Short mmCIF file of C-alpha atoms in Angstrom, two decimals:
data_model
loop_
_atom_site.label_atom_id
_atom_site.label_comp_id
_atom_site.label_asym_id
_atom_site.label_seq_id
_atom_site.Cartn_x
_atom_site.Cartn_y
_atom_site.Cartn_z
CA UNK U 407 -15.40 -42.08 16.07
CA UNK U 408 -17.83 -39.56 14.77
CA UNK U 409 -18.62 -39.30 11.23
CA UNK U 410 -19.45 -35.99 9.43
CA UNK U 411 -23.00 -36.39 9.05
CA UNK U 412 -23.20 -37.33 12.44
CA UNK U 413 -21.57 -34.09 13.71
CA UNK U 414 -22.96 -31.29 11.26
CA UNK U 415 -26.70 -32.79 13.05
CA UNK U 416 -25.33 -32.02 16.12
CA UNK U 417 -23.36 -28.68 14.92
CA UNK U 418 -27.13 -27.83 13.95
CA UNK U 419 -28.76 -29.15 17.46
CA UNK U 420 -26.41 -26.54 19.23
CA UNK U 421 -27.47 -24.07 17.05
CA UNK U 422 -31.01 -24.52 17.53
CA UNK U 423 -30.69 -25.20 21.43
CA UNK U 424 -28.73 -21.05 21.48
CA UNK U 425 -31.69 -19.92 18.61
CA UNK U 426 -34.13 -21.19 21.45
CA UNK U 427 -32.39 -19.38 24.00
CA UNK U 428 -32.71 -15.76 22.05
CA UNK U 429 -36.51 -16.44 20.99
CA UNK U 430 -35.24 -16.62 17.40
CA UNK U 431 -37.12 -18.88 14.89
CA UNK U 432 -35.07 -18.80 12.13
CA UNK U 433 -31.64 -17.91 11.18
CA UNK U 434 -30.24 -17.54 7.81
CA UNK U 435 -26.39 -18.17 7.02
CA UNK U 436 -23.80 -16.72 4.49
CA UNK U 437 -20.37 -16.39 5.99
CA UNK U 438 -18.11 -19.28 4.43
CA UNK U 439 -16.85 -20.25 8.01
CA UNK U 440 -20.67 -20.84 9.02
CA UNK U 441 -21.80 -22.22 5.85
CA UNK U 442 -18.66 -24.79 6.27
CA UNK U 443 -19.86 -25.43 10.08
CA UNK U 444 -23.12 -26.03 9.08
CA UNK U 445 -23.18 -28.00 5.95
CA UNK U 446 -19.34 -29.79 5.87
CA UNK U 447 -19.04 -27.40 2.30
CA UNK U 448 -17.66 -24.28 1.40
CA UNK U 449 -20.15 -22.44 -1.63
CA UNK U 450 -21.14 -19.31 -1.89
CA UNK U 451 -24.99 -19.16 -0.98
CA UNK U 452 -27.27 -19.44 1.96
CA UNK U 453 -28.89 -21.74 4.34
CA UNK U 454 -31.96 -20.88 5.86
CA UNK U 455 -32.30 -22.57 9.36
CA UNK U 456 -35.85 -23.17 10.73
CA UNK U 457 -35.97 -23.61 14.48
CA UNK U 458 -37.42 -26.87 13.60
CA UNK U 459 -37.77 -28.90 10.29
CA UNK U 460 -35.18 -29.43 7.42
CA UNK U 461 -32.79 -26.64 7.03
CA UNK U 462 -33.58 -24.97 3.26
CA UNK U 463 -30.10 -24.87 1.14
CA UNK U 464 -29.52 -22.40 -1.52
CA UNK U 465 -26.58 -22.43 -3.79
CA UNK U 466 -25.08 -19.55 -6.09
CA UNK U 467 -21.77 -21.14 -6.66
CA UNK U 468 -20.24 -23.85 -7.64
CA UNK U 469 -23.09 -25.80 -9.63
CA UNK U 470 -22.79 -28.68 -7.45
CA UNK U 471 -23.33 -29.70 -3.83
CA UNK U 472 -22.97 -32.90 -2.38
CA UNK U 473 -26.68 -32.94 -0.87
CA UNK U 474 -29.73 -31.02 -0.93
CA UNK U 475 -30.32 -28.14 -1.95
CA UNK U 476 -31.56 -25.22 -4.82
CA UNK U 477 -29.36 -23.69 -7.18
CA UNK U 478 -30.20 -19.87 -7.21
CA UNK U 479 -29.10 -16.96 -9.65
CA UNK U 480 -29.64 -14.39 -6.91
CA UNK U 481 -30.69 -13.32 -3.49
CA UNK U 482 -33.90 -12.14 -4.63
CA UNK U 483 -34.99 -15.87 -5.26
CA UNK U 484 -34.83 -17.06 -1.65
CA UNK U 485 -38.07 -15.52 -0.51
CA UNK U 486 -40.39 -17.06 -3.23
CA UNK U 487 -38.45 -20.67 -3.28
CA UNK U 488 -39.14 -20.92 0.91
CA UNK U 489 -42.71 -19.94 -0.21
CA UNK U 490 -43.03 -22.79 -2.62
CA UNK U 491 -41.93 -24.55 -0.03
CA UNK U 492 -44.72 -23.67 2.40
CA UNK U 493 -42.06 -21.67 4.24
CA UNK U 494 -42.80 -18.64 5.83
CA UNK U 495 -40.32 -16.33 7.04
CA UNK U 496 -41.24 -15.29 10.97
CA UNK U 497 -40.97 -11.92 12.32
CA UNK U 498 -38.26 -13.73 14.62
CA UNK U 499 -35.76 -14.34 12.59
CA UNK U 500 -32.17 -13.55 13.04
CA UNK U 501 -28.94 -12.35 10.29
CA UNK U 502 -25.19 -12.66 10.86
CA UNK U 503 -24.46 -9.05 11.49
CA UNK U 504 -20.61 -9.29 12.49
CA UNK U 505 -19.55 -11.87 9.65
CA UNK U 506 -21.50 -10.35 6.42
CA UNK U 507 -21.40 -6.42 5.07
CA UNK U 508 -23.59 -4.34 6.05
CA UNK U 509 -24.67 -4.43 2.10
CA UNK U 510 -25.76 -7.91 2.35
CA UNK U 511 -27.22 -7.31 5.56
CA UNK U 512 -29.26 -5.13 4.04
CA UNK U 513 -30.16 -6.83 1.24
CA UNK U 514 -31.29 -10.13 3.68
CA UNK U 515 -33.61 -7.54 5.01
CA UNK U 516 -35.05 -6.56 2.41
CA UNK U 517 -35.62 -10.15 0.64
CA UNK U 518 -36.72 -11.56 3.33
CA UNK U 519 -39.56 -8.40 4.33
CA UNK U 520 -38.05 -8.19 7.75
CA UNK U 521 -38.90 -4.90 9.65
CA UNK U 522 -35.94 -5.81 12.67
CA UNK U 523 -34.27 -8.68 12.08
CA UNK U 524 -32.79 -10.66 15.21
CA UNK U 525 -29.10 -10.97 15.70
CA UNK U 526 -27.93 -14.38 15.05
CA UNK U 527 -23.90 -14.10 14.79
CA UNK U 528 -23.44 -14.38 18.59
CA UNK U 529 -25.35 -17.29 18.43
CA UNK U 530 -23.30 -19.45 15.89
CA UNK U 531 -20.21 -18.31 17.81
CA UNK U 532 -21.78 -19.95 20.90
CA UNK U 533 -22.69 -22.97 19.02
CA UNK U 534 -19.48 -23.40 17.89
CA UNK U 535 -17.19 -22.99 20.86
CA UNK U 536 -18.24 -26.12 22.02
CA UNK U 537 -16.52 -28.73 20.12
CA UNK U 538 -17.80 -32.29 18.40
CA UNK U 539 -16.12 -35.36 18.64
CA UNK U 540 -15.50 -34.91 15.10
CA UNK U 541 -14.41 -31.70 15.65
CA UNK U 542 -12.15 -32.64 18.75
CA UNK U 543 -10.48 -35.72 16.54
CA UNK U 544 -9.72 -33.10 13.37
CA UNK U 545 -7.89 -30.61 15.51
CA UNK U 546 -5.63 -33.83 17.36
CA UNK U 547 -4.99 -34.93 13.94
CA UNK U 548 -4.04 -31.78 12.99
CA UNK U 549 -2.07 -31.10 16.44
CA UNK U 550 -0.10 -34.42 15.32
CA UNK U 551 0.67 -32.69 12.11
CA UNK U 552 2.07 -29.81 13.61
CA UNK U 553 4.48 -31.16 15.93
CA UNK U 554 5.73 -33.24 12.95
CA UNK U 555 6.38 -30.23 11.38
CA UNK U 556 7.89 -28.35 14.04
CA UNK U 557 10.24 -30.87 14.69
CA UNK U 558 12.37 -30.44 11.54
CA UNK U 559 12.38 -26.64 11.61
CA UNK U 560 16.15 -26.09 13.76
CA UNK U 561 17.81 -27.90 10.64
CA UNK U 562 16.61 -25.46 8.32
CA UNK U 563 18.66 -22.20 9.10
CA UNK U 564 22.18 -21.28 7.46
CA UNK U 565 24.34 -18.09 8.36
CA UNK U 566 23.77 -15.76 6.48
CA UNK U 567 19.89 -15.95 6.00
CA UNK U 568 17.52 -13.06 6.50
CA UNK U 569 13.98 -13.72 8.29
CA UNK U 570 12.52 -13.68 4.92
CA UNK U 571 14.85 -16.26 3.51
CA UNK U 572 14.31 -18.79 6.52
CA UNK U 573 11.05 -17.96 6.61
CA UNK U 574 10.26 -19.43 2.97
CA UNK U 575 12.12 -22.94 3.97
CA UNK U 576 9.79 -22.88 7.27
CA UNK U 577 6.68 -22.40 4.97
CA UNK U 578 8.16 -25.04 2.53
CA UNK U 579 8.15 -27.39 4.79
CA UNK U 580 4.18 -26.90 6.17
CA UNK U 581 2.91 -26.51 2.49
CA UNK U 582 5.07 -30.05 1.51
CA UNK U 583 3.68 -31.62 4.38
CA UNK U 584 0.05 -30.90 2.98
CA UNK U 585 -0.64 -26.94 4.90
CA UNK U 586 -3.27 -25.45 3.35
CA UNK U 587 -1.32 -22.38 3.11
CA UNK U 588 -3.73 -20.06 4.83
CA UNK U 589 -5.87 -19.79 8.14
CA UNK U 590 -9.62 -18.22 8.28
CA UNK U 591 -9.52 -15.29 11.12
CA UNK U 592 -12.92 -13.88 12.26
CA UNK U 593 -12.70 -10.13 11.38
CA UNK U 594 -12.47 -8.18 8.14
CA UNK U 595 -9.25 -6.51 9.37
CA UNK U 596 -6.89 -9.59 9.76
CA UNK U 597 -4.87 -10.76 7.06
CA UNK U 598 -2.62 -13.68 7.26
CA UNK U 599 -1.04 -16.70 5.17
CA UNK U 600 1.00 -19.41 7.07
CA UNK U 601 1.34 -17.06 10.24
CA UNK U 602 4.69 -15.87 11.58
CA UNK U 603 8.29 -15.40 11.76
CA UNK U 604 10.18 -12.76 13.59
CA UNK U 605 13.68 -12.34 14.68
CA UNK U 606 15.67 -10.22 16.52
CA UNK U 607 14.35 -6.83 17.33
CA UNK U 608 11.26 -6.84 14.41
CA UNK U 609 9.30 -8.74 17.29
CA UNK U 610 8.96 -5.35 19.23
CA UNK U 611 7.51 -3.88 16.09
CA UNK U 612 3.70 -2.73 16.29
CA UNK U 613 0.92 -4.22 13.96
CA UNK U 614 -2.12 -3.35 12.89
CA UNK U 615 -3.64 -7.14 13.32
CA UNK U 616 -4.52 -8.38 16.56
CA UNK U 617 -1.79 -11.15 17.20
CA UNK U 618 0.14 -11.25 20.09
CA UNK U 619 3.54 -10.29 18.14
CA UNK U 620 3.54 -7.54 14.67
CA UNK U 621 6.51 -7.09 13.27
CA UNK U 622 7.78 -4.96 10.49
CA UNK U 623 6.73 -6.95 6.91
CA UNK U 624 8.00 -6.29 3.84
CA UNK U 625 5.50 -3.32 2.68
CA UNK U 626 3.40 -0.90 4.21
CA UNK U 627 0.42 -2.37 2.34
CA UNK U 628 1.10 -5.85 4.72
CA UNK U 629 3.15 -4.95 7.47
CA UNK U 630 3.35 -8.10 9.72
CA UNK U 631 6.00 -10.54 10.47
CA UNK U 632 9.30 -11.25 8.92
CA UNK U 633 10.91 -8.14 7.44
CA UNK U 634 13.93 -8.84 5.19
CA UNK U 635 17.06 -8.58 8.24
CA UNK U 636 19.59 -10.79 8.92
CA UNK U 637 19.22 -13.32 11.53
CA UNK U 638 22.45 -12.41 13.86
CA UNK U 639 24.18 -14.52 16.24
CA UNK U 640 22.08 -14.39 19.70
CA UNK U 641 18.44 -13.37 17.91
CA UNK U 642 15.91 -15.63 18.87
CA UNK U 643 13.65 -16.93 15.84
CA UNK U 644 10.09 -16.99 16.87
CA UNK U 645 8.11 -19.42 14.47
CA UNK U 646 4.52 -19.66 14.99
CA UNK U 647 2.85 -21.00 12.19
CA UNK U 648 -0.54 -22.17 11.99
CA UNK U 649 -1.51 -25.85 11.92
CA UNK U 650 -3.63 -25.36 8.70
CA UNK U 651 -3.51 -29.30 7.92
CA UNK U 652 -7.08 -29.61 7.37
CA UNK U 653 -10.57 -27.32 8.14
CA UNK U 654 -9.76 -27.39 11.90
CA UNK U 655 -6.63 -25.49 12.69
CA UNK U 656 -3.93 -25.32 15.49
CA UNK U 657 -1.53 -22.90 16.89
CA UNK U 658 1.70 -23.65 18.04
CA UNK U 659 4.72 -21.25 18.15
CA UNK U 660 8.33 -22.51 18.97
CA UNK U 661 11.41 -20.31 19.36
CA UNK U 662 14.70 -21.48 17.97
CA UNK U 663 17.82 -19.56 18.23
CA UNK U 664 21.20 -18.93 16.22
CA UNK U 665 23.23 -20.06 19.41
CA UNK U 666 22.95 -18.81 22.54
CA UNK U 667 20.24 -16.64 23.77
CA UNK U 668 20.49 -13.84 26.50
CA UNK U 669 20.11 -14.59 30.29
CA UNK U 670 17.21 -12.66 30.74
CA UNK U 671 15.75 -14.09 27.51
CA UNK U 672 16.08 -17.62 29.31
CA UNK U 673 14.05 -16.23 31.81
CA UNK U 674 11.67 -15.00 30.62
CA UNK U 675 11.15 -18.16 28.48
CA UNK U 676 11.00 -20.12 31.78
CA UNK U 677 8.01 -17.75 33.06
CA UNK U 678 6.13 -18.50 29.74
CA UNK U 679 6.90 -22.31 30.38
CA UNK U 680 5.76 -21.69 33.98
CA UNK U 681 2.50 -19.35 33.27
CA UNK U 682 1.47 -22.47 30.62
CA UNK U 683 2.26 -25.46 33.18
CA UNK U 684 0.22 -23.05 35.53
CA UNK U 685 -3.03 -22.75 33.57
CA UNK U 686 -2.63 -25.91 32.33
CA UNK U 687 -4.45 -26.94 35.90
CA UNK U 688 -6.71 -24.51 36.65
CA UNK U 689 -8.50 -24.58 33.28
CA UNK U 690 -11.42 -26.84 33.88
CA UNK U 691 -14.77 -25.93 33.28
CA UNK U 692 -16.40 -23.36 34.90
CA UNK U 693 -13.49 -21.48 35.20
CA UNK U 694 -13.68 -17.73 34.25
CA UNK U 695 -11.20 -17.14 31.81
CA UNK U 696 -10.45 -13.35 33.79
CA UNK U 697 -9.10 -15.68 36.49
CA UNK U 698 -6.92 -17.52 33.69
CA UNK U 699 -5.47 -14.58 32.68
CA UNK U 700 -4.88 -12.58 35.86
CA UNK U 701 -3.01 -15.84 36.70
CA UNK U 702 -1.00 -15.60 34.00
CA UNK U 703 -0.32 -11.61 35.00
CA UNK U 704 0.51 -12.49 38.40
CA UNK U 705 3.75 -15.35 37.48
CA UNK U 706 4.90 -12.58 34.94
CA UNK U 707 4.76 -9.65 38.20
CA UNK U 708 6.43 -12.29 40.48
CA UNK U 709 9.18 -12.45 37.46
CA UNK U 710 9.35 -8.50 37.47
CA UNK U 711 8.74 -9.20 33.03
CA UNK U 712 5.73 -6.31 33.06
CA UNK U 713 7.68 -4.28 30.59
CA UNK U 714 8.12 -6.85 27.84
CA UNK U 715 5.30 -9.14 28.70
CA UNK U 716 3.17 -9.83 25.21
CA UNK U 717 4.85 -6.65 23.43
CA UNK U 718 6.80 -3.82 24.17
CA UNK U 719 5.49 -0.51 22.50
CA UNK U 720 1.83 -1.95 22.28
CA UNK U 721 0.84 -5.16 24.27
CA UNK U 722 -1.44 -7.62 22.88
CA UNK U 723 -4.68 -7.89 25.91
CA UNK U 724 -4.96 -11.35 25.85
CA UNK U 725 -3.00 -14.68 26.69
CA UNK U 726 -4.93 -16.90 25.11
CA UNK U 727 -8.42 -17.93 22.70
CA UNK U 728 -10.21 -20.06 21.08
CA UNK U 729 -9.78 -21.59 17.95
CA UNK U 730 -11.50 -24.35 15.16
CA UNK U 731 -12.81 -23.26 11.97
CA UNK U 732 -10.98 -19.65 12.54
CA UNK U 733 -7.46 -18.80 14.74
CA UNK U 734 -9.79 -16.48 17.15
CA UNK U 735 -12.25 -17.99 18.05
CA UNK U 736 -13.90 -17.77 21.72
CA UNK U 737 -13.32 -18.18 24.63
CA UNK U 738 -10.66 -15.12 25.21
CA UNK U 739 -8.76 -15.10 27.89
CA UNK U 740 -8.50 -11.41 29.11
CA UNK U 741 -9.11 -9.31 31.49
CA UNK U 742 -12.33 -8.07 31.19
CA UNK U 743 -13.77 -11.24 29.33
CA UNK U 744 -16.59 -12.39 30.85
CA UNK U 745 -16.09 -16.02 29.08
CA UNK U 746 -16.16 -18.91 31.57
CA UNK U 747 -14.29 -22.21 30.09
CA UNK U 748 -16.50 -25.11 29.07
CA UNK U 749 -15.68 -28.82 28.39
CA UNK U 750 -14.62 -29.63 24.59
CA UNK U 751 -13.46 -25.86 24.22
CA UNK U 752 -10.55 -25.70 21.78
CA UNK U 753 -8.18 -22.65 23.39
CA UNK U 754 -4.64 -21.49 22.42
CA UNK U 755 -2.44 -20.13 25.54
CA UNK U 756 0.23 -18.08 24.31
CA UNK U 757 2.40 -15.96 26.50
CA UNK U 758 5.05 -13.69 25.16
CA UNK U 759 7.98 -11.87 25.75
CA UNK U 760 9.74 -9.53 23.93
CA UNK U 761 13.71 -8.83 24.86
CA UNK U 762 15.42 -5.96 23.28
CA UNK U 763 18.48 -6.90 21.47
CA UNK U 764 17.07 -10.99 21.03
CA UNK U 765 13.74 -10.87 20.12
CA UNK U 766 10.78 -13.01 21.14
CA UNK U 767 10.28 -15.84 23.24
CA UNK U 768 7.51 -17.51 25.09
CA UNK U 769 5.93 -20.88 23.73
CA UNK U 770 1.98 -21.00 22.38
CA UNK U 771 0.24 -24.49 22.55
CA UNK U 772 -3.39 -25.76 22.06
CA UNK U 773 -5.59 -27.36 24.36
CA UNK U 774 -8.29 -29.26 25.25
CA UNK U 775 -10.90 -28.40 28.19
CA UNK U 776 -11.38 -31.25 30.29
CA UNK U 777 -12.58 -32.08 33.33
CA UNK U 778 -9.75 -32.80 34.80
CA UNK U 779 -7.93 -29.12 33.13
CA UNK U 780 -5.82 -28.46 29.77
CA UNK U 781 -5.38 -31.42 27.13
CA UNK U 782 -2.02 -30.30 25.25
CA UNK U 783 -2.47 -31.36 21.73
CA UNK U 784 0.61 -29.72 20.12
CA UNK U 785 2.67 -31.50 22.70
CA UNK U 786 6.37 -31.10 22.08
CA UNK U 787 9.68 -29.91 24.10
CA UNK U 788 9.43 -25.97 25.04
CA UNK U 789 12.92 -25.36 25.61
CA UNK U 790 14.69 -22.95 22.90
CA UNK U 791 16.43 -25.09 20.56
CA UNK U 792 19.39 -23.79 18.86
CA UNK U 793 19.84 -24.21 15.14
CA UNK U 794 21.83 -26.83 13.61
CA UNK U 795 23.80 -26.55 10.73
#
């Protein structure tokens, strides 16, 4: 089994082998997510990565770090520390332009005396699609967690409860069970906690976030997921709740059901079950994931589900992605994504239906890329499972 020092060397050998790839010499870090893939911490500071040599840690807050590094008041310090270091800052060196504000972008610039710096955000994205064994054995572990806690969910319910009331025993239940409570998304435009619950017809409702289901919220100032209704007799419960159980997350949705469900909401639960059993073999590496998820398009035509597949009033354009450190990660599987799967990926396939008058159904799970296809780590019955009380 790998230990952490062993696998933060080689989270910074992949980085290095993509920084080689781009001619970039140097690349300096400040997102949390990439701090945290780089160093095993979470501080709010910098590391400066030579293509070669000792990376160069700088820390603003808190005032300790379990290694090496300098403690710095401010930005403007970096330049002149790397200098007493005999560091010099090369023309070639690359910033995180999707994951910091353009302010701090800026700033990095002007510290450092770049004229054009390099862009180096693509590059730790690359890096860190490809999982560690110590990455690989933290999302099982937390896989294991989350079928644990899936399993009690069903007994949970009572008649009478609104989405909102079930949906505070659901999240109970993950934060007893040690969930963090949240889940880091890449993008300054998603907001989240413990994920989602929607029932009835609040799944067709649009979002703002790119998930694969909205609903309504409470507020206009957060509106996503459960709403305040009552669960009825015949709504399906969707419950997809992120497996937060440690740094490496992942994503599992269930649907449960106040007794029966609708025919057609059967069905089109079996065409999720079938698109997943489907992609489950043809995702080995090397496999474009546009092939994954015109595959996917193609069970849901031969089901004639079009109209409700992953939305109703605006679709989600994806079935699946990647995940670790953050729920969307790459690869995405879509149709015009020009990611090809490679082995120790970390992907999510979720596909959805929405059915007026029930709600949503469809199963997620998270996987493994193997040689040999799709490792299920969230392994657990699919079926709907009514609610017992």
């Amino acid at each position: 089994m790998q230990n952490i020092k062993e696998a933060l060397t080689d989270h910074i050998s992949s980085v290095r082998t993509q920084m080689s790839k781009d001619g970039v010499n140097a690349l300096v870090v400040t997102s949390p997510v990439n701090l945290l893939y780089l160093t095993g911490s979470l501080f709010e500071g910098y590391v400066y990565l030579p293509l070669t040599g000792d990376p160069h840690i700088f820390v603003r807050r808190p005032n300790f770090f379990n290694g090496d590094c300098v403690y710095i008041k401010n930005i403007a310090q970096i330049y002149d520390m790397l200098a007493e270091r005999g560091v010099s800052v090369p023309s070639e060196t690359a910033l995180e332009e999707d994951d910091i504000s353009a302010g701090e972008w800026l700033k990095l610039k002007e510290v450092l005396k770049l004229d054009s710096p390099m862009h180096g955000s693509h590059i730790l994205k690359a890096a860190r699609m490809v999982k560690s064994p110590y990455e690989i054995d933290m999302i099982r572990a937390s896989g294991k967690k989350h079928v644990e806690f899936i399993s009690g969910v069903h007994k949970l319910f009572r008649p009478g409860m609104t989405d909102i009331d079930f949906a505070a025993k659901v999240e109970c239940r993950a934060r007893e069970m040690g969930h963090l409570s949240m889940f880091r998304s890449f993008g300054f435009r998603v907001e989240a906690a413990y994920g989602c619950i929607l029932s009835g017809d609040n799944a067709a409702a649009a979002s703002p976030y790119d998930f694969s289901m909205g609903g309504r919220g409470v507020d206009a100032s957060f509106p996503g997921g459960a709403c305040g209704d009552i669960i009825e007799k015949g709504h399906a419960v969707l419950v997809d709740i992120s497996g937060s159980f440690g740094p490496y997350l992942t994503d599992m949705t269930r649907i449960f059901s106040y007794g029966k469900v609708s025919d057609q909401a059967l069905r089109a639960h079996a065409a999720s079950t079938e698109i997943l059993e489907t992609l489950e073999s043809l995702g080995k590496p090397g496999t474009a994931c546009s092939e994954l998820y015109n595959a996917a398009g193609a069970i849901v035509a031969k089901y004639g589900l079009e109209d409700c597949y992953m939305g109703k009033t605006q679709k989600a354009k994806f079935v699946g992605h990647g995940l670790g450190l953050q729920m969307n990660e790459g690869p995405v599987l879509a149709a015009k994504s020009r990611d090809v799967l490679a082995e120790n990926n970390i992907i999510a396939l979720e596909p959805k239906f929405v059915i007026d008058g029930v709600g949503a159904v469809g199963s997620e799970d998270t996987y493994l890329v193997t040689p040999n296809g799709l490792e299920c780590l969230t392994a657990c019955d699919r079926a709907i499972r009514e609610f017992e009380f």
